[in-house]
Short mmCIF file of N, CA and C and ligand atoms in Angstrom, two decimals:
data_model
loop_
_atom_site.label_atom_id
_atom_site.label_comp_id
_atom_site.label_asym_id
_atom_site.label_seq_id
_atom_site.Cartn_x
_atom_site.Cartn_y
_atom_site.Cartn_z
N MET A 108 6.95 0.65 -21.43
CA MET A 108 6.47 1.91 -22.42
C MET A 108 5.52 1.36 -23.30
N ARG A 109 4.51 2.26 -23.34
CA ARG A 109 3.23 1.87 -24.32
C ARG A 109 3.14 2.76 -25.56
N ARG A 110 2.98 2.02 -26.66
CA ARG A 110 2.59 2.82 -27.92
C ARG A 110 1.21 2.53 -28.21
N LEU A 111 0.44 3.69 -28.42
CA LEU A 111 -0.92 3.50 -28.95
C LEU A 111 -1.06 4.36 -30.31
N ILE A 112 -1.64 3.77 -31.35
CA ILE A 112 -1.87 4.52 -32.49
C ILE A 112 -3.47 4.39 -32.97
N TYR A 113 -4.04 5.50 -33.20
CA TYR A 113 -5.49 5.44 -33.52
C TYR A 113 -5.62 6.32 -34.83
N THR A 114 -6.69 6.12 -35.30
CA THR A 114 -7.23 7.08 -36.36
C THR A 114 -8.60 7.56 -36.04
N SER A 115 -9.00 8.75 -36.53
CA SER A 115 -10.48 9.15 -36.16
C SER A 115 -10.92 10.26 -37.22
N ARG A 116 -12.09 10.47 -37.40
CA ARG A 116 -12.60 11.51 -38.27
C ARG A 116 -12.92 12.83 -37.65
N SER A 117 -12.29 13.88 -38.26
CA SER A 117 -12.51 15.17 -37.52
C SER A 117 -13.90 15.62 -37.89
N LEU A 118 -14.33 16.42 -36.85
CA LEU A 118 -15.61 17.13 -36.92
C LEU A 118 -15.49 18.66 -36.97
N VAL A 119 -14.24 19.07 -36.97
CA VAL A 119 -13.95 20.49 -36.75
C VAL A 119 -12.96 20.86 -38.03
N PRO A 120 -12.90 22.24 -38.40
CA PRO A 120 -12.18 22.81 -39.49
C PRO A 120 -10.66 22.71 -39.07
N PRO A 121 -9.94 22.73 -39.90
CA PRO A 121 -8.32 22.70 -39.68
C PRO A 121 -7.82 23.70 -38.68
N SER A 122 -8.51 24.87 -38.65
CA SER A 122 -8.21 25.87 -37.68
C SER A 122 -8.22 25.42 -36.25
N GLU A 123 -9.07 24.38 -35.86
CA GLU A 123 -9.06 23.88 -34.38
C GLU A 123 -7.83 23.15 -34.04
N ILE A 124 -6.91 22.76 -35.06
CA ILE A 124 -5.86 21.90 -34.69
C ILE A 124 -5.01 22.70 -33.84
N ASP A 125 -4.73 23.98 -34.06
CA ASP A 125 -3.81 24.54 -32.97
C ASP A 125 -4.23 24.61 -31.50
N GLN A 126 -5.66 24.69 -31.43
CA GLN A 126 -5.93 24.37 -29.93
C GLN A 126 -5.88 23.26 -29.50
N ILE A 127 -6.04 22.01 -30.22
CA ILE A 127 -5.79 20.64 -29.80
C ILE A 127 -4.46 20.63 -29.49
N MET A 128 -3.52 21.01 -30.37
CA MET A 128 -2.10 20.97 -30.20
C MET A 128 -1.69 21.56 -28.81
N ALA A 129 -2.22 22.89 -28.46
CA ALA A 129 -1.79 23.71 -27.43
C ALA A 129 -2.21 22.82 -26.11
N SER A 130 -3.36 22.21 -25.98
CA SER A 130 -3.79 21.54 -24.85
C SER A 130 -3.16 20.16 -24.82
N SER A 131 -2.77 19.59 -25.93
CA SER A 131 -1.94 18.46 -26.00
C SER A 131 -0.49 18.69 -25.48
N LEU A 132 0.22 19.65 -25.83
CA LEU A 132 1.46 19.94 -25.34
C LEU A 132 1.57 20.15 -23.86
N ARG A 133 0.46 21.03 -23.43
CA ARG A 133 0.48 21.34 -22.08
C ARG A 133 0.18 20.06 -21.12
N ASN A 134 -0.68 19.22 -21.64
CA ASN A 134 -1.09 18.10 -20.76
C ASN A 134 -0.06 16.99 -20.79
N ASN A 135 0.43 16.81 -22.16
CA ASN A 135 1.27 15.45 -22.05
C ASN A 135 2.67 15.63 -21.55
N ASP A 136 3.08 16.99 -21.51
CA ASP A 136 4.45 17.47 -20.98
C ASP A 136 4.44 17.11 -19.47
N HIS A 137 3.23 17.10 -18.82
CA HIS A 137 3.12 16.93 -17.34
C HIS A 137 3.33 15.37 -17.08
N VAL A 138 2.87 14.86 -17.88
CA VAL A 138 2.71 13.30 -17.71
C VAL A 138 3.60 12.38 -18.39
N GLY A 139 4.56 12.83 -19.22
CA GLY A 139 5.59 12.07 -19.91
C GLY A 139 5.12 11.34 -21.08
N VAL A 140 3.92 11.99 -21.74
CA VAL A 140 3.28 11.35 -22.78
C VAL A 140 3.99 12.02 -23.96
N THR A 141 4.42 11.24 -25.08
CA THR A 141 4.95 11.96 -26.25
C THR A 141 4.16 11.38 -27.50
N GLY A 142 4.58 11.94 -28.52
CA GLY A 142 3.92 11.32 -29.75
C GLY A 142 3.83 12.23 -30.97
N MET A 143 2.92 12.02 -31.88
CA MET A 143 2.68 13.11 -32.92
C MET A 143 1.05 12.96 -33.38
N LEU A 144 0.73 14.04 -33.88
CA LEU A 144 -0.77 14.07 -34.54
C LEU A 144 -0.57 14.37 -35.92
N TRP A 145 -1.12 13.70 -36.72
CA TRP A 145 -1.17 13.75 -38.18
C TRP A 145 -2.60 14.00 -38.64
N ALA A 146 -2.78 15.12 -39.41
CA ALA A 146 -4.39 15.51 -39.82
C ALA A 146 -4.16 15.64 -41.29
N TRP A 147 -5.07 15.08 -42.07
CA TRP A 147 -5.28 15.49 -43.43
C TRP A 147 -6.72 15.25 -43.85
N ASP A 148 -7.24 16.13 -44.55
CA ASP A 148 -8.61 16.01 -45.06
C ASP A 148 -9.54 16.04 -43.74
N ASP A 149 -10.31 15.00 -43.71
CA ASP A 149 -11.01 15.02 -42.29
C ASP A 149 -10.47 13.73 -41.41
N TRP A 150 -9.32 13.52 -41.71
CA TRP A 150 -8.71 12.36 -40.99
C TRP A 150 -7.64 12.86 -39.98
N PHE A 151 -7.69 12.10 -38.72
CA PHE A 151 -6.69 12.34 -37.76
C PHE A 151 -6.00 10.93 -37.59
N ALA A 152 -4.76 10.87 -37.39
CA ALA A 152 -4.01 9.79 -36.94
C ALA A 152 -3.03 10.30 -35.83
N GLN A 153 -3.05 9.55 -34.74
CA GLN A 153 -2.14 10.04 -33.58
C GLN A 153 -1.42 8.83 -32.99
N VAL A 154 -0.21 9.08 -32.69
CA VAL A 154 0.70 8.20 -31.92
C VAL A 154 0.74 8.77 -30.61
N LEU A 155 0.52 7.90 -29.52
CA LEU A 155 0.75 8.25 -28.19
C LEU A 155 1.89 7.47 -27.37
N GLU A 156 2.83 7.74 -26.84
CA GLU A 156 3.64 6.96 -26.11
C GLU A 156 4.12 7.33 -24.71
N GLY A 157 3.94 6.40 -23.83
CA GLY A 157 4.26 6.75 -22.43
C GLY A 157 4.11 5.68 -21.49
N ASP A 158 3.92 5.95 -20.20
CA ASP A 158 3.52 5.13 -19.18
C ASP A 158 2.21 4.57 -19.43
N PHE A 159 1.93 3.16 -19.09
CA PHE A 159 0.59 2.54 -19.51
C PHE A 159 -0.54 3.45 -19.03
N GLU A 160 -0.49 3.84 -17.66
CA GLU A 160 -1.59 4.46 -17.10
C GLU A 160 -1.82 5.98 -17.64
N GLN A 161 -0.69 6.60 -17.98
CA GLN A 161 -0.70 8.02 -18.42
C GLN A 161 -1.30 7.78 -19.86
N VAL A 162 -1.15 6.85 -20.70
CA VAL A 162 -1.67 6.78 -22.01
C VAL A 162 -2.99 6.51 -22.01
N SER A 163 -3.47 5.65 -20.95
CA SER A 163 -4.75 5.40 -20.71
C SER A 163 -5.70 6.60 -20.38
N ALA A 164 -5.11 7.39 -19.46
CA ALA A 164 -5.84 8.65 -19.01
C ALA A 164 -5.97 9.64 -20.24
N THR A 165 -4.78 9.89 -21.02
CA THR A 165 -4.80 10.66 -22.05
C THR A 165 -6.04 10.28 -23.02
N MET A 166 -5.94 8.96 -23.22
CA MET A 166 -6.94 8.51 -24.30
C MET A 166 -8.36 8.41 -23.91
N ARG A 167 -8.56 8.40 -22.46
CA ARG A 167 -9.96 8.55 -22.02
C ARG A 167 -10.49 9.84 -22.50
N ARG A 168 -9.52 11.05 -22.30
CA ARG A 168 -10.12 12.37 -22.48
C ARG A 168 -10.18 12.51 -24.14
N ILE A 169 -9.42 11.75 -25.05
CA ILE A 169 -9.52 12.06 -26.40
C ILE A 169 -10.76 11.39 -26.64
N ARG A 170 -10.96 10.33 -26.21
CA ARG A 170 -12.15 9.56 -26.81
C ARG A 170 -13.45 10.37 -26.44
N ALA A 171 -13.58 11.06 -25.29
CA ALA A 171 -14.70 12.00 -24.83
C ALA A 171 -14.79 13.26 -25.77
N ASP A 172 -13.87 13.53 -26.59
CA ASP A 172 -13.77 14.88 -27.26
C ASP A 172 -14.75 14.95 -28.36
N PRO A 173 -15.61 15.85 -28.35
CA PRO A 173 -16.59 15.94 -29.44
C PRO A 173 -16.16 16.49 -30.85
N ARG A 174 -14.79 16.74 -30.80
CA ARG A 174 -14.31 17.27 -31.92
C ARG A 174 -13.82 16.17 -33.01
N HIS A 175 -14.05 14.97 -32.76
CA HIS A 175 -13.71 13.86 -33.76
C HIS A 175 -14.63 12.86 -33.39
N THR A 176 -14.58 11.78 -34.19
CA THR A 176 -15.53 10.77 -34.10
C THR A 176 -14.85 9.39 -34.63
N ASP A 177 -15.39 8.21 -34.71
CA ASP A 177 -15.20 7.02 -35.30
C ASP A 177 -13.51 6.67 -34.85
N ILE A 178 -13.35 6.82 -33.56
CA ILE A 178 -11.91 6.49 -33.13
C ILE A 178 -11.75 4.93 -33.22
N GLU A 179 -10.55 4.58 -34.04
CA GLU A 179 -10.26 3.18 -34.19
C GLU A 179 -8.84 2.93 -33.88
N VAL A 180 -8.55 2.20 -32.76
CA VAL A 180 -7.34 1.88 -32.32
C VAL A 180 -6.50 0.82 -33.32
N LEU A 181 -5.62 1.29 -33.92
CA LEU A 181 -4.72 0.28 -34.86
C LEU A 181 -3.69 -0.49 -34.12
N LEU A 182 -3.21 0.17 -33.16
CA LEU A 182 -1.99 -0.70 -32.35
C LEU A 182 -2.00 -0.18 -30.95
N ASP A 183 -1.91 -1.13 -30.09
CA ASP A 183 -1.82 -0.79 -28.62
C ASP A 183 -1.07 -1.79 -27.93
N ARG A 184 0.30 -1.55 -27.84
CA ARG A 184 1.27 -2.57 -27.24
C ARG A 184 2.56 -1.92 -26.57
N GLU A 185 3.08 -2.92 -25.82
CA GLU A 185 4.44 -2.32 -25.10
C GLU A 185 5.44 -2.29 -26.26
N VAL A 186 6.23 -1.22 -26.03
CA VAL A 186 7.62 -1.09 -27.05
C VAL A 186 8.68 -0.80 -26.03
N MET A 187 9.82 -0.98 -26.65
CA MET A 187 11.18 -0.79 -25.74
C MET A 187 11.54 0.57 -25.72
N CYS A 188 11.04 1.37 -26.68
CA CYS A 188 11.53 2.80 -26.59
C CYS A 188 10.65 3.60 -27.32
N ARG A 189 10.70 4.99 -27.20
CA ARG A 189 9.84 5.85 -27.93
C ARG A 189 10.25 6.15 -29.28
N GLN A 190 9.35 6.38 -30.31
CA GLN A 190 9.70 6.64 -31.65
C GLN A 190 9.85 8.30 -31.80
N PHE A 191 8.89 8.87 -30.94
CA PHE A 191 8.74 10.34 -30.86
C PHE A 191 8.96 10.94 -29.56
N GLY A 192 10.24 10.63 -29.16
CA GLY A 192 10.60 10.92 -27.53
C GLY A 192 10.73 12.43 -27.47
N SER A 193 11.08 13.13 -28.43
CA SER A 193 11.43 14.51 -28.04
C SER A 193 10.20 15.67 -28.18
N TRP A 194 9.15 14.92 -28.37
CA TRP A 194 7.94 15.98 -28.63
C TRP A 194 6.69 15.45 -27.62
N SER A 195 6.42 16.38 -26.84
CA SER A 195 5.12 16.26 -25.98
C SER A 195 3.83 16.03 -26.98
N MET A 196 3.93 16.59 -28.03
CA MET A 196 3.02 16.31 -29.09
C MET A 196 3.37 17.27 -30.20
N ARG A 197 3.59 16.58 -31.44
CA ARG A 197 4.19 17.13 -32.61
C ARG A 197 3.13 17.09 -33.67
N GLU A 198 3.00 18.22 -34.33
CA GLU A 198 1.92 18.15 -35.52
C GLU A 198 2.84 17.53 -36.67
N ALA A 199 2.42 16.26 -37.23
CA ALA A 199 3.11 15.79 -38.38
C ALA A 199 3.09 16.46 -39.49
N ASP A 200 4.22 17.01 -39.89
CA ASP A 200 4.14 17.80 -41.31
C ASP A 200 5.45 17.68 -41.90
N ASP A 201 6.19 16.59 -41.57
CA ASP A 201 7.54 16.53 -42.47
C ASP A 201 7.62 14.98 -42.77
N GLY A 202 8.65 14.85 -43.40
CA GLY A 202 8.96 13.48 -44.17
C GLY A 202 9.06 12.34 -43.10
N GLU A 203 9.71 12.74 -41.90
CA GLU A 203 9.96 11.73 -40.91
C GLU A 203 8.87 11.00 -40.29
N ALA A 204 7.91 11.84 -40.06
CA ALA A 204 6.50 11.42 -39.48
C ALA A 204 5.86 10.74 -40.56
N THR A 205 5.77 11.25 -41.69
CA THR A 205 4.92 10.55 -42.83
C THR A 205 5.69 9.17 -43.14
N ALA A 206 6.94 9.19 -43.20
CA ALA A 206 7.68 7.87 -43.43
C ALA A 206 7.20 6.75 -42.21
N PHE A 207 7.01 7.30 -40.95
CA PHE A 207 6.87 6.43 -39.88
C PHE A 207 5.51 5.78 -40.05
N MET A 208 4.46 6.70 -40.48
CA MET A 208 3.04 6.25 -40.72
C MET A 208 2.89 5.28 -41.86
N VAL A 209 3.85 5.53 -42.92
CA VAL A 209 3.60 4.63 -43.98
C VAL A 209 4.29 3.28 -43.74
N GLY A 210 5.43 3.44 -42.98
CA GLY A 210 6.13 2.14 -42.56
C GLY A 210 5.20 1.37 -41.70
N PHE A 211 4.60 1.95 -40.67
CA PHE A 211 3.74 1.18 -39.83
C PHE A 211 2.76 0.53 -40.56
N ALA A 212 1.89 1.32 -41.32
CA ALA A 212 0.68 1.13 -41.86
C ALA A 212 0.83 0.00 -42.83
N ARG A 213 2.02 -0.04 -43.53
CA ARG A 213 2.29 -0.90 -44.74
C ARG A 213 2.48 -2.41 -44.14
N CYS A 214 3.00 -2.49 -42.90
CA CYS A 214 3.39 -3.73 -42.16
C CYS A 214 2.32 -4.29 -41.38
N GLU A 215 1.21 -3.58 -41.24
CA GLU A 215 0.14 -4.20 -40.23
C GLU A 215 -0.93 -4.82 -41.16
N ARG A 216 -1.46 -5.93 -40.48
CA ARG A 216 -2.49 -6.66 -41.43
C ARG A 216 -3.83 -6.03 -41.41
N SER A 217 -4.24 -5.25 -40.39
CA SER A 217 -5.61 -4.86 -40.20
C SER A 217 -6.19 -3.99 -41.31
N ASN A 218 -7.52 -4.08 -41.32
CA ASN A 218 -8.09 -3.07 -42.43
C ASN A 218 -7.91 -1.82 -42.01
N GLY A 219 -8.07 -1.42 -40.68
CA GLY A 219 -7.73 0.03 -40.40
C GLY A 219 -6.32 0.43 -40.77
N ALA A 220 -5.41 -0.35 -40.60
CA ALA A 220 -3.98 0.05 -40.94
C ALA A 220 -3.81 0.17 -42.54
N GLN A 221 -4.57 -0.77 -43.22
CA GLN A 221 -4.42 -0.52 -44.55
C GLN A 221 -5.26 0.65 -45.12
N ARG A 222 -6.23 0.96 -44.50
CA ARG A 222 -6.89 2.41 -44.72
C ARG A 222 -6.07 3.49 -44.46
N LEU A 223 -5.38 3.31 -43.32
CA LEU A 223 -4.37 4.53 -43.02
C LEU A 223 -3.20 4.62 -44.18
N TYR A 224 -2.91 3.44 -44.50
CA TYR A 224 -1.78 3.58 -45.51
C TYR A 224 -2.32 4.28 -46.83
N ASP A 225 -3.51 3.96 -47.21
CA ASP A 225 -4.13 4.49 -48.34
C ASP A 225 -4.26 6.08 -48.21
N ILE A 226 -4.79 6.40 -47.03
CA ILE A 226 -4.91 7.89 -46.65
C ILE A 226 -3.52 8.58 -46.80
N VAL A 227 -2.62 8.05 -46.09
CA VAL A 227 -1.37 8.79 -45.92
C VAL A 227 -0.71 8.89 -47.28
N VAL A 228 -0.73 7.78 -48.23
CA VAL A 228 -0.15 7.85 -49.44
C VAL A 228 -0.86 8.87 -50.38
N SER A 229 -2.23 8.82 -50.19
CA SER A 229 -3.07 9.78 -51.08
C SER A 229 -2.75 11.19 -50.73
N SER A 230 -2.37 11.47 -49.35
CA SER A 230 -2.14 12.78 -48.93
C SER A 230 -0.85 13.25 -49.53
N LEU A 231 0.16 12.32 -49.80
CA LEU A 231 1.38 12.82 -50.45
C LEU A 231 1.35 13.69 -51.66
N GLY A 232 0.17 13.33 -52.40
CA GLY A 232 -0.21 14.04 -53.71
C GLY A 232 -0.81 15.37 -53.44
N ARG A 233 -1.08 16.01 -52.27
CA ARG A 233 -1.69 16.98 -52.01
C ARG A 233 -1.08 18.36 -52.59
P1 FAD B 1095 -8.97 22.25 -22.27
O1 FAD B 1095 -8.02 22.16 -23.34
O2 FAD B 1095 -8.75 23.59 -21.67
O3 FAD B 1095 -10.46 22.23 -22.91
C1 FAD B 1095 -11.56 22.23 -21.75
C2 FAD B 1095 -12.76 21.34 -22.33
O4 FAD B 1095 -13.22 21.95 -23.43
C3 FAD B 1095 -12.15 19.87 -22.77
O5 FAD B 1095 -13.24 18.99 -22.31
C4 FAD B 1095 -12.23 19.90 -24.27
O6 FAD B 1095 -12.61 18.68 -24.87
C5 FAD B 1095 -13.40 20.97 -24.56
N1 FAD B 1095 -13.09 21.72 -25.77
C6 FAD B 1095 -12.14 22.53 -25.90
N2 FAD B 1095 -12.18 23.10 -27.26
C7 FAD B 1095 -13.39 22.66 -27.74
C8 FAD B 1095 -14.07 22.82 -28.96
N3 FAD B 1095 -13.57 23.74 -29.93
N4 FAD B 1095 -15.27 22.03 -29.15
C9 FAD B 1095 -15.67 21.20 -28.22
N5 FAD B 1095 -15.00 21.15 -26.99
C10 FAD B 1095 -13.89 21.67 -26.80
N6 FAD B 1095 -5.36 16.15 -25.25
C11 FAD B 1095 -4.15 15.68 -24.55
O7 FAD B 1095 -4.06 15.96 -23.52
N7 FAD B 1095 -3.15 15.10 -25.33
C12 FAD B 1095 -3.21 14.63 -26.51
O8 FAD B 1095 -2.44 13.96 -27.16
C13 FAD B 1095 -4.51 14.86 -27.19
N8 FAD B 1095 -4.57 14.76 -28.59
C14 FAD B 1095 -5.82 14.91 -29.12
C15 FAD B 1095 -6.07 14.59 -30.50
C16 FAD B 1095 -7.16 14.81 -31.14
C17 FAD B 1095 -7.48 14.34 -32.63
C18 FAD B 1095 -8.27 15.69 -30.39
C19 FAD B 1095 -9.62 15.87 -31.24
C20 FAD B 1095 -8.09 15.92 -29.25
C21 FAD B 1095 -6.95 15.76 -28.53
N9 FAD B 1095 -6.59 16.09 -27.21
C22 FAD B 1095 -5.44 15.73 -26.39
C23 FAD B 1095 -7.43 17.03 -26.55
C24 FAD B 1095 -8.42 16.20 -25.58
O9 FAD B 1095 -9.40 15.44 -26.23
C25 FAD B 1095 -8.94 16.97 -24.35
O10 FAD B 1095 -9.76 18.11 -25.13
C26 FAD B 1095 -7.97 17.65 -23.58
O11 FAD B 1095 -7.05 16.69 -23.17
C27 FAD B 1095 -8.58 18.58 -22.48
O12 FAD B 1095 -7.56 19.10 -21.93
P2 FAD B 1095 -7.95 20.21 -20.77
O13 FAD B 1095 -8.35 19.39 -19.53
O14 FAD B 1095 -6.46 20.96 -20.59
O15 FAD B 1095 -9.00 21.20 -21.34
#
């Protein structure tokens, strides 16, 4: 089982997220990819979990999408189980997803993870 987490900068208004979620739900459900999409201000952060090749194929499409830019992979590794197993893709808008992001970002060394931590924490005061 592979888990990949990335951040990117949105180039579209928040109203586009519904369309992104619709194609994500449709496509991910077919190939057993699960995860969550978090959006705030002009930032996206996404967790993708699933079979190695299916996560690669999903990520190839996401990288080619003109609706965002500056994709930075913060984590890409094998894991024992899914964190977001019940959702083909879920828009992160609750405490559980936020807690996961904060917990992940706080414990990683990279500058990207530190930046994600700062972004998620600042979003809590919105
Ligand atoms: P459709 O959704 O039917 O779209 C057809 C084509 O039009 C695609 O090439 C699409 O990129 C493009 N397109 C659609 N709307 C717009 C628009 N408003 N502006 C520019 N181009 C547009 N896809 C997944 O399958 N799983 C995911 O988890 C996932 N997460 C995403 C997260 C983010 C932050 C973003 C920006 C996109 C994500 N996508 C995801 C969408 C992905 O990038 C592809 O657009 C999608 O997988 C293509 O699905 P489709 O072949 O069913 O095409």
